[in-house]
């Protein structure tokens, strides 16, 4: 790959520079850290959207982008789709439902595969969010399919997590099973014009009433994303949650928890890389691991602790 | 799961239908074959303009654009995509195409800069192998 002056491309507002930088994030290329140090790291607010496939997340996000654009805000979307567990390949199709903003320079959409991120998806998305902020985006949306654990990783990055549901995709038991109610700051029942929407909302309300009382009670918003119905209510709910985060100190607490989590994630990632290098380079260590991975791991940790490997781990 | 120190570097490919053409079965089959070969496919859907396709490829940092055309408008739309790539200084992005395209047009399109054209009946494995040759760094 040719060396590019990404910082200059950022300052010139060249989208290709931003796109390449996010690729570097996905590849865990240390050049990104130098770039962010040079650009500063403003962190725009992040709204996460998650829910089962086909609930209308992308269409909702499309409608939300329209609202923000009308206010003159620049919006970036990171849309995460699953990768094939067998080939590692992916079909990333979220752009299809976000065509309303094609060629609008104030909107950037980036598709990401959920797997294959060393150090986890949240590490990659956190850095991507910083890059988007440095590029000048005011709002960031993080969209992910709620089929596994990736939505939990994303909730760890978002300031406000919106869980999207649609009627006909299972009853309330599915919702507590998925554990997804615990991460929701705002609940959306989309496709509210379909039969069963009121019942889905009622079941959600029941579930929420059973949940432990907290200061913030997730509102349930009914929407029809295709027609734009309920979008005002959704935007108000998002604004109220942002206001709550700021007023209650919860935003600060979450931010602090996130940064500490990120520091721990980075240690995990760097240590893993260094350990793999050590195991490759040191035959004796490798044989030790063949016998007992635990013993080998302890030895690796103690060697990392002396600092000799630390510089290498960061390289 | 294999342990490896080097991060995976999936090749990213934008697949698009340009112009007024609703025949998307072929492009979806190709998308799936490429996914199964380890590529990250960004599918943009139907009725894209050349500018939209190129914009998507830039935003997605794609290394290649695959265009599907069954409308007969390939001599207008494919050159328009190439022109847009030149305008955006992104001619390093590889362009390939598939669909109902006559032999005499294939020669002309290749002369203009299209890397390869696959016509009906082209085996999926052939497309995958061609991409592997163009992007030997892909992990799959």
Tab-separated table of C-alpha atoms in Angstrom:
chain	number	residue	atom	x	y	z
A	1	UNK	CA	0.000	0.000	0.000
A	2	UNK	CA	1.483	3.386	-0.899
A	3	UNK	CA	2.212	5.702	2.003
A	4	UNK	CA	-0.345	8.486	2.034
A	5	UNK	CA	-0.299	11.649	4.036
A	6	UNK	CA	-3.563	10.857	5.780
A	7	UNK	CA	-3.432	13.893	8.069
A	8	UNK	CA	-3.210	16.192	5.054
A	9	UNK	CA	-6.064	14.328	3.389
A	10	UNK	CA	-8.123	14.765	6.560
A	11	UNK	CA	-7.487	18.481	6.649
A	12	UNK	CA	-8.402	18.735	2.973
A	13	UNK	CA	-11.632	16.888	3.694
A	14	UNK	CA	-10.759	14.052	1.310
A	15	UNK	CA	-13.176	11.188	1.986
A	16	UNK	CA	-10.723	8.674	0.620
A	17	UNK	CA	-8.249	9.562	3.341
A	18	UNK	CA	-10.926	8.937	5.973
A	19	UNK	CA	-11.920	5.656	4.325
A	20	UNK	CA	-8.315	4.483	4.196
A	21	UNK	CA	-7.753	5.455	7.832
A	22	UNK	CA	-10.744	3.353	8.901
A	23	UNK	CA	-9.303	0.429	6.943
A	24	UNK	CA	-6.087	0.880	8.914
A	25	UNK	CA	-8.166	0.769	12.111
A	26	UNK	CA	-9.696	-2.502	10.955
A	27	UNK	CA	-6.226	-3.872	10.321
A	28	UNK	CA	-4.963	-2.610	13.689
A	29	UNK	CA	-2.281	-0.590	11.965
A	30	UNK	CA	-0.346	1.535	14.495
A	31	UNK	CA	-0.205	4.401	11.963
A	32	UNK	CA	-3.727	5.288	13.125
A	33	UNK	CA	-2.490	6.205	16.567
A	34	UNK	CA	0.025	8.637	15.092
A	35	UNK	CA	-2.703	10.074	12.889
A	36	UNK	CA	-5.082	10.605	15.812
A	37	UNK	CA	-2.327	12.172	17.875
A	38	UNK	CA	-1.775	14.628	15.054
A	39	UNK	CA	-5.445	15.386	14.449
A	40	UNK	CA	-6.692	15.565	18.008
A	41	UNK	CA	-9.529	13.369	19.087
A	42	UNK	CA	-12.865	15.072	19.426
A	43	UNK	CA	-15.450	12.438	20.220
A	44	UNK	CA	-18.861	12.980	18.632
A	45	UNK	CA	-21.921	11.510	20.363
A	46	UNK	CA	-22.666	7.962	19.242
A	47	UNK	CA	-26.133	6.471	18.861
A	48	UNK	CA	-26.180	2.697	18.507
A	49	UNK	CA	-28.993	0.889	16.673
A	50	UNK	CA	-29.414	-2.828	17.154
A	51	UNK	CA	-32.121	-5.415	16.662
A	52	UNK	CA	-32.987	-8.604	14.819
A	53	UNK	CA	-32.505	-8.786	11.036
A	54	UNK	CA	-35.391	-7.218	9.143
A	55	UNK	CA	-36.700	-5.004	11.930
A	56	UNK	CA	-35.942	-1.869	9.896
A	57	UNK	CA	-32.783	-0.539	11.509
A	58	UNK	CA	-31.233	0.783	8.304
A	59	UNK	CA	-34.487	2.414	7.218
A	60	UNK	CA	-34.808	4.066	10.638
A	61	UNK	CA	-31.233	5.294	10.448
A	62	UNK	CA	-31.935	6.650	6.967
A	63	UNK	CA	-34.869	8.641	8.349
A	64	UNK	CA	-32.771	9.883	11.266
A	65	UNK	CA	-30.005	11.053	8.934
A	66	UNK	CA	-32.606	13.106	7.064
A	67	UNK	CA	-33.646	14.778	10.323
A	68	UNK	CA	-30.074	15.612	11.332
A	69	UNK	CA	-29.191	16.864	7.855
A	70	UNK	CA	-32.167	19.240	8.018
A	71	UNK	CA	-30.537	20.666	11.152
A	72	UNK	CA	-27.267	21.048	9.254
A	73	UNK	CA	-25.445	18.363	11.208
A	74	UNK	CA	-22.897	16.128	9.498
A	75	UNK	CA	-23.659	12.454	10.021
A	76	UNK	CA	-21.523	9.332	9.771
A	77	UNK	CA	-22.827	5.770	9.928
A	78	UNK	CA	-20.852	2.644	10.721
A	79	UNK	CA	-22.986	-0.313	9.661
A	80	UNK	CA	-21.811	-3.657	11.032
A	81	UNK	CA	-22.942	-6.871	9.367
A	82	UNK	CA	-21.960	-10.431	10.198
A	83	UNK	CA	-19.152	-12.272	8.447
A	84	UNK	CA	-19.359	-15.868	7.349
A	85	UNK	CA	-17.909	-18.003	10.130
A	86	UNK	CA	-16.444	-20.299	7.463
A	87	UNK	CA	-14.863	-18.085	4.842
A	88	UNK	CA	-14.541	-14.832	6.782
A	89	UNK	CA	-16.222	-13.114	3.844
A	90	UNK	CA	-19.302	-10.945	4.158
A	91	UNK	CA	-22.104	-9.363	2.225
A	92	UNK	CA	-22.532	-5.880	3.629
A	93	UNK	CA	-25.876	-4.589	2.449
A	94	UNK	CA	-26.901	-1.765	4.750
A	95	UNK	CA	-26.207	0.918	2.157
A	96	UNK	CA	-29.176	-0.337	0.136
A	97	UNK	CA	-31.629	1.243	2.580
A	98	UNK	CA	-29.622	4.433	3.026
A	99	UNK	CA	-29.771	5.705	-0.537
A	100	UNK	CA	-31.555	8.913	0.341
A	101	UNK	CA	-28.235	10.588	1.087
A	102	UNK	CA	-26.091	9.441	-1.790
A	103	UNK	CA	-23.752	12.200	-2.971
A	104	UNK	CA	-24.462	14.341	0.114
A	105	UNK	CA	-20.944	15.224	1.324
A	106	UNK	CA	-22.356	15.700	4.835
A	107	UNK	CA	-23.126	11.988	5.092
A	108	UNK	CA	-20.582	9.188	5.282
A	109	UNK	CA	-21.549	5.521	5.396
A	110	UNK	CA	-19.062	2.778	6.105
A	111	UNK	CA	-19.873	-0.939	6.188
A	112	UNK	CA	-17.897	-3.186	8.497
A	113	UNK	CA	-17.707	-6.914	8.980
A	114	UNK	CA	-18.249	-7.937	12.597
A	115	UNK	CA	-15.610	-10.635	12.764
A	116	UNK	CA	-11.921	-10.663	12.219
A	117	UNK	CA	-11.216	-7.687	14.436
A	118	UNK	CA	-8.233	-8.415	16.574
A	119	UNK	CA	-8.979	-7.040	20.004
A	120	UNK	CA	-12.662	-7.050	19.237
A	121	UNK	CA	-15.170	-5.018	17.344
A	122	UNK	CA	-15.493	-2.372	20.039
A	123	UNK	CA	-11.798	-1.510	19.796
A	124	UNK	CA	-12.132	-0.933	16.063
A	125	UNK	CA	-15.383	1.037	16.306
A	126	UNK	CA	-14.068	3.281	19.091
A	127	UNK	CA	-11.113	4.307	16.971
A	128	UNK	CA	-13.288	4.715	13.902
A	129	UNK	CA	-15.550	7.057	15.921
A	130	UNK	CA	-12.547	9.208	16.821
A	131	UNK	CA	-11.497	9.382	13.182
A	132	UNK	CA	-15.020	10.411	12.195
A	133	UNK	CA	-14.948	13.113	14.845
A	134	UNK	CA	-11.558	14.337	13.654
A	135	UNK	CA	-12.949	14.476	10.113
A	136	UNK	CA	-15.706	16.805	11.322
A	137	UNK	CA	-18.790	14.652	11.774
A	138	UNK	CA	-21.219	15.880	14.424
A	139	UNK	CA	-23.231	12.692	14.862
A	140	UNK	CA	-22.209	9.058	14.575
A	141	UNK	CA	-24.608	6.154	14.202
A	142	UNK	CA	-23.441	2.634	14.878
A	143	UNK	CA	-25.732	0.022	13.417
A	144	UNK	CA	-25.403	-3.682	14.119
A	145	UNK	CA	-27.481	-6.794	13.620
A	146	UNK	CA	-28.516	-8.300	16.924
A	147	UNK	CA	-27.714	-11.916	16.193
A	148	UNK	CA	-24.841	-12.633	18.521
A	149	UNK	CA	-22.634	-10.716	20.838
A	150	UNK	CA	-21.558	-7.943	18.504
A	151	UNK	CA	-24.477	-5.770	19.607
A	152	UNK	CA	-23.189	-5.910	23.168
A	153	UNK	CA	-19.774	-4.773	22.044
A	154	UNK	CA	-21.402	-1.938	20.188
A	155	UNK	CA	-23.502	-0.950	23.195
A	156	UNK	CA	-20.216	-0.569	25.029
A	157	UNK	CA	-19.255	2.117	22.503
A	158	UNK	CA	-22.546	3.980	22.045
A	159	UNK	CA	-23.754	6.783	24.323
A	160	UNK	CA	-27.354	5.936	23.553
A	161	UNK	CA	-28.387	2.442	22.490
A	162	UNK	CA	-31.619	2.033	20.541
A	163	UNK	CA	-33.051	-1.476	20.359
A	164	UNK	CA	-35.330	-1.930	17.356
A	165	UNK	CA	-38.097	-4.507	17.241
A	166	UNK	CA	-40.886	-5.326	14.872
A	167	UNK	CA	-44.139	-7.216	15.379
A	168	UNK	CA	-44.205	-10.890	14.490
A	169	UNK	CA	-40.648	-11.709	15.481
A	170	UNK	CA	-41.277	-13.564	18.708
A	171	UNK	CA	-42.835	-12.778	22.052
A	172	UNK	CA	-41.538	-11.146	25.196
A	173	UNK	CA	-39.692	-14.264	26.267
A	174	UNK	CA	-37.410	-13.923	23.244
A	175	UNK	CA	-36.567	-10.445	24.449
A	176	UNK	CA	-35.502	-11.388	27.957
A	177	UNK	CA	-33.723	-14.415	26.541
A	178	UNK	CA	-31.629	-12.247	24.293
A	179	UNK	CA	-30.648	-10.023	27.203
A	180	UNK	CA	-31.163	-7.182	24.820
A	181	UNK	CA	-33.496	-5.171	27.046
A	182	UNK	CA	-30.661	-4.549	29.470
A	183	UNK	CA	-28.678	-2.588	26.915
A	184	UNK	CA	-31.593	-0.505	25.614
A	185	UNK	CA	-31.782	3.207	26.398
A	186	UNK	CA	-34.595	3.643	23.894
A	187	UNK	CA	-36.894	0.910	22.569
A	188	UNK	CA	-38.444	1.164	19.140
A	189	UNK	CA	-41.315	-0.929	17.845
A	190	UNK	CA	-40.933	-0.340	14.126
A	191	UNK	CA	-43.432	-1.347	11.430
A	192	UNK	CA	-46.055	-0.140	13.880
A	193	UNK	CA	-48.656	-0.238	11.105
A	194	UNK	CA	-48.517	-4.039	11.099
A	195	UNK	CA	-50.799	-6.236	13.161
A	196	UNK	CA	-49.367	-7.144	16.542
A	197	UNK	CA	-47.420	-3.907	17.059
A	198	UNK	CA	-49.539	-2.779	20.015
A	199	UNK	CA	-49.191	-6.189	21.616
A	200	UNK	CA	-45.422	-6.135	21.149
A	201	UNK	CA	-45.291	-2.720	22.827
A	202	UNK	CA	-47.502	-3.974	25.654
A	203	UNK	CA	-45.251	-6.961	26.252
A	204	UNK	CA	-42.228	-4.700	26.278
A	205	UNK	CA	-43.895	-2.436	28.820
A	206	UNK	CA	-44.582	-5.439	31.047
A	207	UNK	CA	-40.994	-6.580	30.774
A	208	UNK	CA	-39.702	-3.120	31.583
A	209	UNK	CA	-41.907	-2.916	34.643
A	210	UNK	CA	-40.320	-6.106	35.907
A	211	UNK	CA	-36.833	-4.705	35.450
A	212	UNK	CA	-35.036	-3.154	38.417
A	213	UNK	CA	-35.926	0.521	38.833
A	214	UNK	CA	-33.346	2.850	37.469
A	215	UNK	CA	-33.177	6.585	37.083
A	216	UNK	CA	-33.645	6.354	33.325
A	217	UNK	CA	-36.659	4.388	32.172
A	218	UNK	CA	-36.281	3.432	28.489
A	219	UNK	CA	-39.173	4.924	26.517
A	220	UNK	CA	-40.991	2.784	23.960
A	221	UNK	CA	-41.404	4.558	20.630
A	222	UNK	CA	-43.710	3.327	17.876
A	223	UNK	CA	-42.457	4.086	14.362
A	224	UNK	CA	-43.119	3.373	10.718
A	225	UNK	CA	-39.673	4.164	9.368
A	226	UNK	CA	-40.699	3.942	5.710
A	227	UNK	CA	-43.313	6.678	6.023
A	228	UNK	CA	-41.467	8.650	8.692
A	229	UNK	CA	-44.260	8.158	11.202
A	230	UNK	CA	-43.008	8.390	14.793
A	231	UNK	CA	-39.653	9.834	13.801
A	232	UNK	CA	-40.321	13.032	15.761
A	233	UNK	CA	-40.959	10.959	18.873
A	234	UNK	CA	-37.785	8.958	18.295
A	235	UNK	CA	-35.724	12.117	17.893
A	236	UNK	CA	-37.245	13.553	21.063
A	237	UNK	CA	-36.455	10.354	22.956
A	238	UNK	CA	-32.831	10.500	21.767
A	239	UNK	CA	-32.582	14.154	22.785
A	240	UNK	CA	-34.080	13.403	26.208
A	241	UNK	CA	-31.587	10.604	26.781
A	242	UNK	CA	-28.689	12.836	25.743
A	243	UNK	CA	-29.980	15.480	28.130
A	244	UNK	CA	-30.251	12.886	30.899
A	245	UNK	CA	-26.668	11.693	30.282
A	246	UNK	CA	-25.409	15.242	30.596
A	247	UNK	CA	-27.564	16.285	33.539
A	248	UNK	CA	-27.239	13.202	35.735
A	249	UNK	CA	-23.518	12.628	35.404
A	250	UNK	CA	-24.297	9.242	33.882
A	251	UNK	CA	-22.696	10.366	30.620
A	252	UNK	CA	-19.451	11.115	32.418
A	253	UNK	CA	-19.588	7.791	34.256
A	254	UNK	CA	-20.165	5.883	31.039
A	255	UNK	CA	-17.375	7.734	29.303
A	256	UNK	CA	-14.972	6.915	32.090
A	257	UNK	CA	-15.983	3.260	32.115
A	258	UNK	CA	-15.547	3.142	28.352
A	259	UNK	CA	-12.065	4.614	28.420
A	260	UNK	CA	-10.959	2.198	31.134
A	261	UNK	CA	-12.486	-0.688	29.234
A	262	UNK	CA	-10.623	0.443	26.143
A	263	UNK	CA	-7.327	0.578	28.028
A	264	UNK	CA	-7.889	-2.998	29.201
A	265	UNK	CA	-8.835	-4.081	25.670
A	266	UNK	CA	-5.649	-2.565	24.306
A	267	UNK	CA	-3.539	-4.403	26.873
A	268	UNK	CA	-5.262	-7.620	25.865
A	269	UNK	CA	-4.656	-7.017	22.209
A	270	UNK	CA	-1.004	-5.965	22.515
A	271	UNK	CA	-0.202	-8.761	24.913
A	272	UNK	CA	-1.788	-11.277	22.571
A	273	UNK	CA	0.244	-10.030	19.633
A	274	UNK	CA	3.441	-10.109	21.669
A	275	UNK	CA	2.625	-13.583	22.979
A	276	UNK	CA	2.092	-14.934	19.478
A	277	UNK	CA	5.433	-13.479	18.414
A	278	UNK	CA	7.200	-14.975	21.423
A	279	UNK	CA	5.656	-18.384	20.840
A	280	UNK	CA	6.796	-18.271	17.250
A	281	UNK	CA	10.315	-17.066	17.985
A	282	UNK	CA	11.095	-19.150	21.069
A	283	UNK	CA	10.967	-22.873	20.343
A	284	UNK	CA	11.289	-23.827	23.978
A	285	UNK	CA	8.329	-21.663	24.925
A	286	UNK	CA	6.331	-23.256	22.126
A	287	UNK	CA	7.097	-26.743	23.412
A	288	UNK	CA	6.139	-25.619	26.901
A	289	UNK	CA	2.781	-24.494	25.512
A	290	UNK	CA	2.305	-27.877	23.839
A	291	UNK	CA	2.616	-29.416	27.303
A	292	UNK	CA	0.677	-26.856	29.309
A	293	UNK	CA	-0.717	-23.599	27.912
A	294	UNK	CA	-1.144	-22.296	31.485
A	295	UNK	CA	2.518	-22.629	32.378
A	296	UNK	CA	3.526	-21.067	29.075
A	297	UNK	CA	1.083	-18.193	29.577
A	298	UNK	CA	2.496	-17.424	33.013
A	299	UNK	CA	5.983	-17.340	31.604
A	300	UNK	CA	4.937	-15.086	28.764
A	301	UNK	CA	3.201	-12.711	31.169
A	302	UNK	CA	6.234	-12.450	33.404
A	303	UNK	CA	8.432	-11.791	30.374
A	304	UNK	CA	6.055	-9.097	29.107
A	305	UNK	CA	6.080	-7.516	32.548
A	306	UNK	CA	9.811	-6.859	32.386
A	307	UNK	CA	9.182	-4.419	29.592
A	308	UNK	CA	11.440	-5.971	26.988
A	309	UNK	CA	8.453	-7.042	24.954
A	310	UNK	CA	6.367	-3.995	25.619
A	311	UNK	CA	7.970	-1.742	23.052
A	312	UNK	CA	7.722	-4.547	20.568
A	313	UNK	CA	4.080	-5.090	21.391
A	314	UNK	CA	3.352	-1.495	20.477
A	315	UNK	CA	5.362	-1.576	17.267
B	1	UNK	CA	-9.537	-20.992	15.292
B	2	UNK	CA	-6.120	-20.437	13.805
B	3	UNK	CA	-3.753	-18.239	15.728
B	4	UNK	CA	-2.064	-15.593	13.702
B	5	UNK	CA	-0.217	-12.418	14.494
B	6	UNK	CA	-1.016	-10.602	11.267
B	7	UNK	CA	-4.435	-8.951	11.051
B	8	UNK	CA	-6.730	-10.283	8.359
B	9	UNK	CA	-6.871	-8.136	5.255
B	10	UNK	CA	-10.074	-8.923	3.461
B	11	UNK	CA	-10.353	-7.425	0.008
B	12	UNK	CA	-13.402	-5.156	-0.179
B	13	UNK	CA	-15.446	-5.137	-3.357
B	14	UNK	CA	-18.409	-2.909	-4.214
B	15	UNK	CA	-20.987	-4.730	-6.345
B	16	UNK	CA	-23.559	-2.519	-8.015
B	17	UNK	CA	-26.365	-2.423	-10.520
B	18	UNK	CA	-26.197	0.788	-12.515
B	19	UNK	CA	-29.014	2.402	-14.423
B	20	UNK	CA	-32.559	1.228	-14.966
B	21	UNK	CA	-32.099	-2.518	-14.646
B	22	UNK	CA	-33.908	-4.692	-12.154
B	23	UNK	CA	-32.236	-8.003	-12.984
B	24	UNK	CA	-30.324	-8.595	-9.786
B	25	UNK	CA	-30.312	-12.381	-9.511
B	26	UNK	CA	-26.874	-12.643	-11.147
B	27	UNK	CA	-25.214	-10.010	-9.010
B	28	UNK	CA	-26.611	-11.594	-5.847
B	29	UNK	CA	-25.250	-15.010	-6.852
B	30	UNK	CA	-21.850	-13.448	-7.505
B	31	UNK	CA	-22.027	-11.589	-4.164
B	32	UNK	CA	-22.595	-14.848	-2.381
B	33	UNK	CA	-19.785	-16.648	-4.234
B	34	UNK	CA	-17.362	-13.861	-3.346
B	35	UNK	CA	-18.469	-13.935	0.285
B	36	UNK	CA	-17.849	-17.673	0.359
B	37	UNK	CA	-14.386	-17.046	-1.094
B	38	UNK	CA	-13.564	-14.710	1.802
B	39	UNK	CA	-14.212	-11.312	0.237
B	40	UNK	CA	-16.101	-8.483	1.884
B	41	UNK	CA	-18.798	-7.545	-0.577
B	42	UNK	CA	-20.574	-4.221	-0.259
B	43	UNK	CA	-23.773	-4.510	-2.251
B	44	UNK	CA	-25.355	-1.179	-3.091
B	45	UNK	CA	-28.600	-2.401	-4.612
B	46	UNK	CA	-30.472	-1.380	-7.737
B	47	UNK	CA	-30.643	1.751	-9.871
B	48	UNK	CA	-27.329	3.345	-8.977
B	49	UNK	CA	-25.842	6.213	-10.921
B	50	UNK	CA	-22.138	6.053	-11.842
B	51	UNK	CA	-21.452	8.852	-9.329
B	52	UNK	CA	-23.215	6.910	-6.547
B	53	UNK	CA	-21.202	3.760	-7.266
B	54	UNK	CA	-17.889	5.572	-7.221
B	55	UNK	CA	-18.853	7.510	-4.099
B	56	UNK	CA	-19.731	4.246	-2.333
B	57	UNK	CA	-16.408	2.694	-3.382
B	58	UNK	CA	-14.508	5.692	-2.002
B	59	UNK	CA	-16.421	5.757	1.299
B	60	UNK	CA	-15.983	2.012	1.709
B	61	UNK	CA	-12.288	2.036	0.723
B	62	UNK	CA	-13.026	-0.712	-1.804
B	63	UNK	CA	-10.241	-2.113	-3.967
B	64	UNK	CA	-12.587	-3.129	-6.760
B	65	UNK	CA	-15.961	-2.300	-8.291
B	66	UNK	CA	-18.033	-4.994	-9.958
B	67	UNK	CA	-20.808	-3.737	-12.233
B	68	UNK	CA	-23.743	-5.838	-13.345
B	69	UNK	CA	-25.621	-4.821	-16.478
B	70	UNK	CA	-28.398	-6.565	-18.336
B	71	UNK	CA	-30.021	-3.482	-19.792
B	72	UNK	CA	-27.938	-2.945	-22.912
B	73	UNK	CA	-26.750	0.428	-21.610
B	74	UNK	CA	-23.257	-0.841	-20.811
B	75	UNK	CA	-21.522	1.318	-23.459
B	76	UNK	CA	-22.931	4.402	-21.731
B	77	UNK	CA	-22.844	3.465	-18.053
B	78	UNK	CA	-19.528	1.628	-17.721
B	79	UNK	CA	-17.506	4.422	-19.385
B	80	UNK	CA	-19.348	6.874	-17.110
B	81	UNK	CA	-18.116	4.956	-14.059
B	82	UNK	CA	-14.542	5.002	-15.438
B	83	UNK	CA	-14.827	8.730	-16.088
B	84	UNK	CA	-16.108	9.365	-12.563
B	85	UNK	CA	-13.167	7.381	-11.150
B	86	UNK	CA	-10.803	9.585	-13.142
B	87	UNK	CA	-12.579	12.706	-11.899
B	88	UNK	CA	-12.241	11.544	-8.275
B	89	UNK	CA	-8.610	10.504	-8.821
B	90	UNK	CA	-9.365	6.920	-7.988
B	91	UNK	CA	-8.296	5.035	-11.082
B	92	UNK	CA	-6.397	2.585	-8.876
B	93	UNK	CA	-9.759	0.977	-8.088
B	94	UNK	CA	-10.177	-2.067	-10.308
B	95	UNK	CA	-13.365	-2.207	-12.407
B	96	UNK	CA	-14.852	-5.455	-13.662
B	97	UNK	CA	-18.264	-6.161	-15.100
B	98	UNK	CA	-20.719	-8.903	-15.790
B	99	UNK	CA	-23.916	-9.350	-17.731
B	100	UNK	CA	-25.225	-9.521	-21.252
B	101	UNK	CA	-22.462	-7.721	-23.149
B	102	UNK	CA	-21.638	-8.536	-26.805
B	103	UNK	CA	-18.091	-9.542	-27.780
B	104	UNK	CA	-17.401	-6.426	-29.845
B	105	UNK	CA	-18.308	-4.218	-26.876
B	106	UNK	CA	-16.117	-6.276	-24.549
B	107	UNK	CA	-13.025	-5.447	-26.567
B	108	UNK	CA	-13.905	-1.756	-26.571
B	109	UNK	CA	-14.648	-1.680	-22.823
B	110	UNK	CA	-11.362	-3.414	-22.034
B	111	UNK	CA	-9.567	-0.876	-24.163
B	112	UNK	CA	-11.191	1.839	-22.039
B	113	UNK	CA	-9.849	0.279	-18.850
B	114	UNK	CA	-12.292	-2.391	-17.645
B	115	UNK	CA	-10.138	-5.158	-16.210
B	116	UNK	CA	-12.398	-8.095	-17.076
B	117	UNK	CA	-15.915	-8.870	-18.254
B	118	UNK	CA	-17.845	-12.005	-17.385
B	119	UNK	CA	-20.742	-13.005	-19.611
B	120	UNK	CA	-23.644	-15.374	-18.896
B	121	UNK	CA	-22.367	-18.892	-18.311
B	122	UNK	CA	-19.084	-17.761	-16.768
B	123	UNK	CA	-18.354	-20.149	-13.892
B	124	UNK	CA	-18.365	-18.537	-10.432
B	125	UNK	CA	-15.081	-20.232	-9.655
B	126	UNK	CA	-13.582	-18.441	-12.650
B	127	UNK	CA	-14.548	-15.053	-11.189
B	128	UNK	CA	-13.119	-16.024	-7.806
B	129	UNK	CA	-9.875	-17.270	-9.332
B	130	UNK	CA	-9.511	-14.151	-11.441
B	131	UNK	CA	-9.889	-11.983	-8.320
B	132	UNK	CA	-7.384	-14.120	-6.424
B	133	UNK	CA	-4.833	-13.431	-9.131
B	134	UNK	CA	-5.533	-9.720	-9.001
B	135	UNK	CA	-5.462	-9.596	-5.189
B	136	UNK	CA	-3.010	-12.253	-4.045
B	137	UNK	CA	-2.935	-10.788	-0.515
B	138	UNK	CA	-6.501	-11.869	0.314
B	139	UNK	CA	-6.829	-14.359	3.133
B	140	UNK	CA	-9.345	-17.047	2.566
